[in-house]
CSV table of C-alpha atoms and ligand atoms in Angstrom, one decimal:
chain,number,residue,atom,x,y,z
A,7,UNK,CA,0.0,0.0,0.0
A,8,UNK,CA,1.3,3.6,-0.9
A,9,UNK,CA,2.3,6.4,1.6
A,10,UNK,CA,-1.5,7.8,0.8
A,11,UNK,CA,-3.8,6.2,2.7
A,12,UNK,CA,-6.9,4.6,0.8
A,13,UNK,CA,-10.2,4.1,2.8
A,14,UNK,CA,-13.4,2.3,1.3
A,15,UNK,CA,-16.5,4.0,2.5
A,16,UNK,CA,-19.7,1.9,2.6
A,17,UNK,CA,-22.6,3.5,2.7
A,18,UNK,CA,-25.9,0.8,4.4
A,19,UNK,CA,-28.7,3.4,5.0
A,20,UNK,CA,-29.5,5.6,7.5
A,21,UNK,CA,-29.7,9.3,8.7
A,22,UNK,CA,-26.3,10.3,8.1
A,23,UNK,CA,-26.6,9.7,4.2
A,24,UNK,CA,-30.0,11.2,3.5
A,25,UNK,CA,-30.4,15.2,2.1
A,26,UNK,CA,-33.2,17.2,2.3
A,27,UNK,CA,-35.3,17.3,-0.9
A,28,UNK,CA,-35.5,21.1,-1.3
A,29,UNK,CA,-39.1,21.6,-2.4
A,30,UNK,CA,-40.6,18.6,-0.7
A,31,UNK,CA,-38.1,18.6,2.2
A,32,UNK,CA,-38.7,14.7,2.4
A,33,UNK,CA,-35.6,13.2,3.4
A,34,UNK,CA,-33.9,10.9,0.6
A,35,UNK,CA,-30.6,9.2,0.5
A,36,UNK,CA,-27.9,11.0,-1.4
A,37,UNK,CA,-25.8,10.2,-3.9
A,38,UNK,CA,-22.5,8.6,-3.0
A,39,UNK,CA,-20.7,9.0,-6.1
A,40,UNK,CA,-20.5,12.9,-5.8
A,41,UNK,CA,-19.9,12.7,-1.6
A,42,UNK,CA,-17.7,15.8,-2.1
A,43,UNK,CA,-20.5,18.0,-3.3
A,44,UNK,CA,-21.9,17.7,0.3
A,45,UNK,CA,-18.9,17.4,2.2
A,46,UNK,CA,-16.2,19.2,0.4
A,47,UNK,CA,-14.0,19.0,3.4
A,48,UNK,CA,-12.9,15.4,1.7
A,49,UNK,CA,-11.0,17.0,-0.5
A,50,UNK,CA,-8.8,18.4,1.4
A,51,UNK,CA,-7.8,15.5,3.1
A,52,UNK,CA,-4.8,13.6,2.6
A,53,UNK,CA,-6.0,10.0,2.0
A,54,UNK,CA,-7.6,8.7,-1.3
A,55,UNK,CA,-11.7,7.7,-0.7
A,56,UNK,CA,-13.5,5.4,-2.8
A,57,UNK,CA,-17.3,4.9,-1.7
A,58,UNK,CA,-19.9,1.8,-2.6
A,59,UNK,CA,-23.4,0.9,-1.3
A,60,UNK,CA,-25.0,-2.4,-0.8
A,61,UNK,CA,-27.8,-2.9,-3.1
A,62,UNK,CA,-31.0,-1.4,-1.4
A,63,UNK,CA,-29.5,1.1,1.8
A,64,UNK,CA,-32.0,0.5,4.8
A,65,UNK,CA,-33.1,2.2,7.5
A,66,UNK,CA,-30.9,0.4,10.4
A,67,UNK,CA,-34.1,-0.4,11.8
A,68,UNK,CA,-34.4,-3.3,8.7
A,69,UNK,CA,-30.5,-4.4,8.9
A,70,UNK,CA,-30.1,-8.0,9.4
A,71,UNK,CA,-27.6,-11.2,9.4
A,72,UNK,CA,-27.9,-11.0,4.9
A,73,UNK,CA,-26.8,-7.5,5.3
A,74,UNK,CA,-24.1,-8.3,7.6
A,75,UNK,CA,-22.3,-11.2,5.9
A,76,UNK,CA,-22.7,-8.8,2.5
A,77,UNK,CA,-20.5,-6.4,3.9
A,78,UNK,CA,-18.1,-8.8,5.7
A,79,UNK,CA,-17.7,-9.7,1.8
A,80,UNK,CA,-17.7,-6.4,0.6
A,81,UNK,CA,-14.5,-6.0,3.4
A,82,UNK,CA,-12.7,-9.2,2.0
A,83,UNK,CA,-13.4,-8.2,-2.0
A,84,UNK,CA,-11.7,-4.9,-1.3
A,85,UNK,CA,-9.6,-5.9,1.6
A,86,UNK,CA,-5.8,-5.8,0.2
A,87,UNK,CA,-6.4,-2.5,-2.0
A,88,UNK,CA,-7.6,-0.5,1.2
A,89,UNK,CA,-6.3,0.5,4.7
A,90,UNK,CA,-9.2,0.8,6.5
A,91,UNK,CA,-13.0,0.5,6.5
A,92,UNK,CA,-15.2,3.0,7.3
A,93,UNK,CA,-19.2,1.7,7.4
A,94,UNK,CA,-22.1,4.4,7.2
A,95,UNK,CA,-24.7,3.0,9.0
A,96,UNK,CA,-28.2,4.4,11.0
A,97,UNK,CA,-27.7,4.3,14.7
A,98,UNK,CA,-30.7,2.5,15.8
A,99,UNK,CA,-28.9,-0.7,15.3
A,100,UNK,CA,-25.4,-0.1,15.2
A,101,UNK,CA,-24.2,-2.0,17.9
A,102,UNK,CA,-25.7,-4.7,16.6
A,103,UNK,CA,-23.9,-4.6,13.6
A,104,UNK,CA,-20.7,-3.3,15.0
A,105,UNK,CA,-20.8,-6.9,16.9
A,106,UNK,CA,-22.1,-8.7,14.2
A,107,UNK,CA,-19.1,-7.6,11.7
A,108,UNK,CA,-16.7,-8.6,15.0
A,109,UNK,CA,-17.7,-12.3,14.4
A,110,UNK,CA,-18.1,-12.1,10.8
A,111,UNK,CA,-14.1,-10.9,10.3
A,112,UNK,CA,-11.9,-13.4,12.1
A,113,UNK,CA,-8.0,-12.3,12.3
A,114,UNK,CA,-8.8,-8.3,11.1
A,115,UNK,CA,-6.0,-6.3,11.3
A,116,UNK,CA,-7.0,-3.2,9.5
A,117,UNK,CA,-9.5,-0.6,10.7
A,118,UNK,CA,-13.2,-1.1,10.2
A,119,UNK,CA,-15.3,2.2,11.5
A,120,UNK,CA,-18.9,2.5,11.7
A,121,UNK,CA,-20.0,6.0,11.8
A,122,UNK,CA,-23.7,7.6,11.4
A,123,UNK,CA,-25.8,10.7,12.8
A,124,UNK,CA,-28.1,12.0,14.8
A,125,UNK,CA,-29.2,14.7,12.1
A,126,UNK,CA,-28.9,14.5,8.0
A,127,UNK,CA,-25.5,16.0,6.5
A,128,UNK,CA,-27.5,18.3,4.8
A,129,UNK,CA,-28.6,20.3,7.9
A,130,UNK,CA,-26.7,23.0,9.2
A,131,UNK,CA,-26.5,21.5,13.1
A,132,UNK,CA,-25.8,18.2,11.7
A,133,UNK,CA,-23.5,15.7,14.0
A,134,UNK,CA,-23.1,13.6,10.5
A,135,UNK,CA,-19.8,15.7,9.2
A,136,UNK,CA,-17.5,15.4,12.8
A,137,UNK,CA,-18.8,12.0,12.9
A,138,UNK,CA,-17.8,11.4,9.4
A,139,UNK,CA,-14.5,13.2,9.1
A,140,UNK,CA,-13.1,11.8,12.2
A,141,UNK,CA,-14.1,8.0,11.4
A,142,UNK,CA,-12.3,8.7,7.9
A,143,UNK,CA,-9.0,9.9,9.8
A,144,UNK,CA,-8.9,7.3,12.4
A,145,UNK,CA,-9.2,4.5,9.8
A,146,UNK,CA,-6.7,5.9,8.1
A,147,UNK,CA,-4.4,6.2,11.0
A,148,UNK,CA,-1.3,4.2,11.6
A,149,UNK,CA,0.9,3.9,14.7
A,150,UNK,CA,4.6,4.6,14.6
A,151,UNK,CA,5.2,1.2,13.0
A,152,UNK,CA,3.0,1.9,10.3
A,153,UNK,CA,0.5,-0.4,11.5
A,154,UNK,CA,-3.3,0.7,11.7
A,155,UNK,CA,-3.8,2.8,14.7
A,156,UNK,CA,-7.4,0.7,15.7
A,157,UNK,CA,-7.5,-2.8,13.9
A,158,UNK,CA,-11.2,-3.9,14.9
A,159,UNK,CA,-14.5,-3.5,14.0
A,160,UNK,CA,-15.1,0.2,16.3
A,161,UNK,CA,-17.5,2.7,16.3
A,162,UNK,CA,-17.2,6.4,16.3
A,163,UNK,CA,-19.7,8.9,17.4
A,164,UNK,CA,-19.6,12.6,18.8
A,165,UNK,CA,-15.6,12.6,19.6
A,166,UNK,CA,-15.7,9.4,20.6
A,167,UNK,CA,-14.2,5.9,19.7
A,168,UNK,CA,-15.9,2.6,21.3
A,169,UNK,CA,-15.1,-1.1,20.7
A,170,UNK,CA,-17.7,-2.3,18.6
A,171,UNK,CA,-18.9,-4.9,20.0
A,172,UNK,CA,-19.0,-3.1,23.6
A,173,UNK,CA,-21.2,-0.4,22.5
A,174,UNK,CA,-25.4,0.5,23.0
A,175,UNK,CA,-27.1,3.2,22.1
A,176,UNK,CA,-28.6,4.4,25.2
A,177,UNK,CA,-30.2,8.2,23.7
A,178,UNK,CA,-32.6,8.8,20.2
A,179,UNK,CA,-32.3,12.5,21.4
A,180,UNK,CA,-28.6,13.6,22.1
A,181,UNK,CA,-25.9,13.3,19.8
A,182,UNK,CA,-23.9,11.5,21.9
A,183,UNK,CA,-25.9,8.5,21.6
A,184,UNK,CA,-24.0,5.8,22.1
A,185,UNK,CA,-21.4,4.2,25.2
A,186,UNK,CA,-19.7,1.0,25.6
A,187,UNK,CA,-20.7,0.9,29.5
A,188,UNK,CA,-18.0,-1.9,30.7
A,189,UNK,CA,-15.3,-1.3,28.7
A,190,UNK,CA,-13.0,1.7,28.1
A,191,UNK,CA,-13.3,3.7,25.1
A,192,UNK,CA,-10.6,3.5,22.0
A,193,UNK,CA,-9.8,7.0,21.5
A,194,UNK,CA,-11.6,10.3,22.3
A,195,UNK,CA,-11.0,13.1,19.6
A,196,UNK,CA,-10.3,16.9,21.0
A,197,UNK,CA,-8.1,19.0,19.8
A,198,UNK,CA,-6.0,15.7,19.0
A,199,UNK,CA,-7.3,12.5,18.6
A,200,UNK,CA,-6.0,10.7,21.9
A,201,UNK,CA,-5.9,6.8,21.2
A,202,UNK,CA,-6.4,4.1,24.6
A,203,UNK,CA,-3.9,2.0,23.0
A,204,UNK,CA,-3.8,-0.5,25.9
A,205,UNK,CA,-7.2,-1.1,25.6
A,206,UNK,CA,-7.2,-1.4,21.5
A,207,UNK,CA,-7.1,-5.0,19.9
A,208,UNK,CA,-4.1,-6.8,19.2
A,209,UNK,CA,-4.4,-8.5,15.7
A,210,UNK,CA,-3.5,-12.5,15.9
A,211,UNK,CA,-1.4,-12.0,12.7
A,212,UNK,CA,-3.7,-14.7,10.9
A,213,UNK,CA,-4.9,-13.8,7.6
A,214,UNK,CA,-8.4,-12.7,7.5
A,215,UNK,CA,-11.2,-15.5,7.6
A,216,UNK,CA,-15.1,-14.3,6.7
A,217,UNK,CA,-17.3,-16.0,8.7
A,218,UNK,CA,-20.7,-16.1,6.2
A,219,UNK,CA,-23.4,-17.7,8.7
A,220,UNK,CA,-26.0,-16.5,11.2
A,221,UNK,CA,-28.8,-18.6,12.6
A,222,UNK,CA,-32.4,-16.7,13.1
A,223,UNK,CA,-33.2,-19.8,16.0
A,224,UNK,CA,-32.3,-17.3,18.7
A,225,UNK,CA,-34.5,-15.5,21.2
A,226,UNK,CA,-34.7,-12.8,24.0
A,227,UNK,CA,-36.2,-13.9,27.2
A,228,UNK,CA,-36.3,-10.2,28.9
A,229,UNK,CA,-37.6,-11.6,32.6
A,230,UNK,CA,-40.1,-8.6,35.1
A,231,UNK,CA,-41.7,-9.8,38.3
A,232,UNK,CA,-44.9,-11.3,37.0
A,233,UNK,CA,-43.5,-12.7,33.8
A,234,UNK,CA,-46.0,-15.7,33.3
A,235,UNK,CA,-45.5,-19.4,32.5
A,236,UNK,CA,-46.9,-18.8,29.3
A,237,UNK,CA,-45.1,-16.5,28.0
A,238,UNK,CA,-42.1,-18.4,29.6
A,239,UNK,CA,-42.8,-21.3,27.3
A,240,UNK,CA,-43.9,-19.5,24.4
A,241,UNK,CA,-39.9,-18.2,23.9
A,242,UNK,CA,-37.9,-21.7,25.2
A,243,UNK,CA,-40.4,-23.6,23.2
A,244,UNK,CA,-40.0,-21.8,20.0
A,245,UNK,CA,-39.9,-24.1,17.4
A,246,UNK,CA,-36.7,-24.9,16.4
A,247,UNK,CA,-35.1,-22.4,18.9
A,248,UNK,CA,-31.7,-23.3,19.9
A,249,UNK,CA,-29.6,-20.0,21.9
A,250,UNK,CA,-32.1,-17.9,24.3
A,251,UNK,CA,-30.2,-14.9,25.9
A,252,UNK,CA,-32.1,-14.7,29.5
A,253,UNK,CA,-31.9,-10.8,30.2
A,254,UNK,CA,-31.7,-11.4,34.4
A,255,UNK,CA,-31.9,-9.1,37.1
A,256,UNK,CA,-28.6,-7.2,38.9
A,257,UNK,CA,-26.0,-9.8,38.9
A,258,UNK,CA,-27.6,-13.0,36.7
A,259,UNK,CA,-30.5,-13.4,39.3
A,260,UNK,CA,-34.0,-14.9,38.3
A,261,UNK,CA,-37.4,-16.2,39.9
A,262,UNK,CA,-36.5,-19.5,42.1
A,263,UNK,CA,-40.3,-20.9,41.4
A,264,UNK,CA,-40.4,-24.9,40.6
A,265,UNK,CA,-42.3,-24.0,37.3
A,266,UNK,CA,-39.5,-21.7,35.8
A,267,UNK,CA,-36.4,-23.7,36.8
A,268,UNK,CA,-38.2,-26.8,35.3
A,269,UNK,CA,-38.5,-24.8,32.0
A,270,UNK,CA,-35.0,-23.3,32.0
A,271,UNK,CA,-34.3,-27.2,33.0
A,272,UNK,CA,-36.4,-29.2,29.8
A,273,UNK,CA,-34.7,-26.5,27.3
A,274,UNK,CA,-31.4,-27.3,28.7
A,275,UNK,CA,-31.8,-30.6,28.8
A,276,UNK,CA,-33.2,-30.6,24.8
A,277,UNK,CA,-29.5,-29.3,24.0
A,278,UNK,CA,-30.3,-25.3,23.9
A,279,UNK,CA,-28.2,-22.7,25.0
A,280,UNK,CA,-28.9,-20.3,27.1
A,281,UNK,CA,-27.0,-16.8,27.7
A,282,UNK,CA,-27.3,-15.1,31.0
A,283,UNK,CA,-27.4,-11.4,30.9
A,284,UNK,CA,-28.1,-8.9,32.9
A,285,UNK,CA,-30.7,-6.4,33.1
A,286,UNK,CA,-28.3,-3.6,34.4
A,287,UNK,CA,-26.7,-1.2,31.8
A,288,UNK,CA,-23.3,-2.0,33.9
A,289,UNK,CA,-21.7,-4.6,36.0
A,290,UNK,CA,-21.5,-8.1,35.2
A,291,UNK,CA,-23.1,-11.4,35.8
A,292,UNK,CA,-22.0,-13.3,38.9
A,293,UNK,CA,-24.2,-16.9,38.6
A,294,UNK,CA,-24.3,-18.0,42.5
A,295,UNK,CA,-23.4,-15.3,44.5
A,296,UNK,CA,-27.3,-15.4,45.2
A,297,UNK,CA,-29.4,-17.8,45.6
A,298,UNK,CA,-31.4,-16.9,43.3
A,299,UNK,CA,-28.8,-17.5,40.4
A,300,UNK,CA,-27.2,-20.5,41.9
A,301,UNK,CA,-30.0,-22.6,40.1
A,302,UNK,CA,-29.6,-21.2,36.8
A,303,UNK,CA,-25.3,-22.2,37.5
A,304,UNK,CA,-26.2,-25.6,38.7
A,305,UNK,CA,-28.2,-26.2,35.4
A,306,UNK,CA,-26.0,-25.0,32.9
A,307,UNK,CA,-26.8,-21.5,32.3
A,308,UNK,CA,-23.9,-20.0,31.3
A,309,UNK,CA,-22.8,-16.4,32.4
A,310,UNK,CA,-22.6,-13.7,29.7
A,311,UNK,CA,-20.4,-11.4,32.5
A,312,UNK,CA,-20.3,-8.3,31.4
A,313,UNK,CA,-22.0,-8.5,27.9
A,314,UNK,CA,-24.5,-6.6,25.8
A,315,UNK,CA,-27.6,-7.9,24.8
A,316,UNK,CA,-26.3,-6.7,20.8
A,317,UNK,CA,-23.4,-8.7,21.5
A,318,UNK,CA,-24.7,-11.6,23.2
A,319,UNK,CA,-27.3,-12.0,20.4
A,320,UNK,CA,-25.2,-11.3,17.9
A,321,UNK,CA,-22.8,-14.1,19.1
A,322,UNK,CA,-25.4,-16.7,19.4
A,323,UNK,CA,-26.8,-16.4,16.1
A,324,UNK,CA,-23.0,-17.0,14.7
A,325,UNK,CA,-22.1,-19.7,17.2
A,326,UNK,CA,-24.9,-21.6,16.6
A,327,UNK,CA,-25.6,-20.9,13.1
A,328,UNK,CA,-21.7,-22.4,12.3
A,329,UNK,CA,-22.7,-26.5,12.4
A,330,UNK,CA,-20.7,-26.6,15.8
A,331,UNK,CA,-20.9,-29.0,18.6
A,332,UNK,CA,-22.3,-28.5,21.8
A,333,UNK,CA,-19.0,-28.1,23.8
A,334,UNK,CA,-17.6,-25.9,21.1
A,335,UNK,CA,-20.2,-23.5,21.8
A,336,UNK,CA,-19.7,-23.5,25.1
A,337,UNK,CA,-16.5,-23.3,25.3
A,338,UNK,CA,-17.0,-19.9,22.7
A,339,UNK,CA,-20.1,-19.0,25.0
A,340,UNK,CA,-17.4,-18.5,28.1
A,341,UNK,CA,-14.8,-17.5,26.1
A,342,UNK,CA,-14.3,-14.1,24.5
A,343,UNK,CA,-13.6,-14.1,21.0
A,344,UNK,CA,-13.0,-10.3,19.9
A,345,UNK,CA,-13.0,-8.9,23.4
A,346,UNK,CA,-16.8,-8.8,24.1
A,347,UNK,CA,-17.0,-9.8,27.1
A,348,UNK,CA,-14.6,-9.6,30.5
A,349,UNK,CA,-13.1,-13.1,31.7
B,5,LIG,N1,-33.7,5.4,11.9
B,5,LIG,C1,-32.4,5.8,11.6
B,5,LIG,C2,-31.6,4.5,11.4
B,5,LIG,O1,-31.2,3.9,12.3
B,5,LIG,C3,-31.8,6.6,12.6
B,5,LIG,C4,-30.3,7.0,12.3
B,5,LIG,O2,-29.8,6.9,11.2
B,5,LIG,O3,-29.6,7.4,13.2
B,5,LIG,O4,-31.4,4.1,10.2
């Protein structure tokens, strides 16, 4: 690669790529090919751009696992002829995507950004052009070795840098919308753009392996006082349902009645798997430190720690759409693969 730094943009859908239609003032997604009309700040940049879409951009609120392995191909196709990635994506589901594309790209070494926006480039307050500019420069950044500065899958929104897989979008009002609430973030941009580079993945130095597979047999069991048996059943006896992340109270804690533990019981004992994670937007899962987890331990729930839902999703839906066995995935199901979880 030359002493210019070239970045593929890829553009999915979402806020940050739609204009306002003058006359109509309808919102409508703009046209990639001439990004410098409405960001002329590109050009005065020192690192070459090349932008594609995937077929039909989507609100984020229609992404899914088709999307997902079409741009892990996308990042492969183009993968020696760029530095780094940066994805232009709606917010709404980001982090699920950001810790989709962490499974999907085994062994990355290069930079692959997700950036997007509160309000459309077009209008004058917009968030969309910091958000922009800065993911462009940080996926074009290299250390002193002239290495990439951030080789994982991250996201980057207002001035600041998350693991991808660690993040949630926890406002739909403030621009900064997002934070990665147990894990440090990558870099925060000021005046400078200061990198955590302790806390920034180490490549493994193995070429790069696309991993094209998520199953749709996963489910959200999202437990309240009162949940009923029914509804219970309804989600572990899905058909063909195989991974249920168990969204738990505090640390991994759920209802001790006989008729729950003798359905969390029947599903584990039908060979599904079954993700504890908690409830709270920080801390981590602690199976037995109350009694009222110490079941779900005994069983063979196995403890997300310190997890997000995107990620723990996310991660089921690849572990157990890959043809595995059973101790494979849960071995993967306590381990961390791309630094999702705490061990
Ligand atoms: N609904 C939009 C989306 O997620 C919001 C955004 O772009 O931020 O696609």
């Amino acid at each position: 690669m030359g002493v210019t730094p070239k970045i593929l943009i890829i553009y999915t859908g979402g806020t940050i790529g739609m204009v306002e239609e003058p006359t109509t003032k309808m919102l409508q997604p703009f046209d990639f090919t001439h990004l410098t009309n409405q960001i002329p700040e590109l050009t005065k940049f020192n690192i070459e751009l090349d932008s594609i879409a995937i077929d039909n951009p989507v609100d984020s609120s229609n992404m899914n696992p088709v999307i997902w392995v079409a741009l892990g191909r996308m990042i492969e196709q183009n993968y020696d002829d760029y530095d780094g990635f940066v994805i232009l994506h709606g917010s709404d589901t980001m982090a699920y995507t950001a810790s989709a594309l962490s499974f999907v790209l085994e062994n990355l070494s290069k930079p692959v950004i997700l950036t997007g926006s509160q309000l459309p480039i077009g209008v004058i307050r917009t968030d969309g052009k910091e958000n922009f500019l800065t993911a462009i420069e940080i996926a074009a950044a290299r250390n002193e070795n002239g290495l990439p500065m951030v080789p994982e899958v991250a996201v980057y929104f207002e001035y600041k840098l998350y693991r991808g897989n660690r993040t949630h979008k926890f406002s739909a009002e403030n621009f900064e919308a997002f934070d990665s609430p147990n894990y440090p973030v990558l870099a925060e941009a000021g005046v400078h753009i200061k990198y955590n580079q302790a806390n920034i993945w180490t490549p493994t130095g193995l070429p790069l392996k696309v991993n094209q597979w998520f199953s749709d047999n996963v489910a959200l069991l999202f437990l309240f006082p009162g949940i009923s048996p029914k509804i219970v059943t309804a989600i572990l006896e899905a058909p063909n349902i195989q991974g249920i992340v168990l969204k738990t109270f505090g640390s991994g804690n759920a209802p001790t009645y006989n008729w729950f533990l003798e359905a969390i019981q029947k599903s584990i004992d039908a060979g599904k798997f079954i993700y504890n994670v908690t409830q709270c937007h920080t801390g981590k899962v602690e199976q037995g430190r109350y009694e009222t987890s110490m079941a779900l331990l005994e069983m063979g729930v196995i403890s997300g720690r310190d997890i997000t839902t995107e990620a723990a999703l996310s991660k089921l839906m690849y572990l157990t759409g890959a043809n595995l066995d059973e101790d494979v995935i849960i071995d993967a199901m306590n381990t961390s693969l791309r630094g999702e979880m705490t061990i």
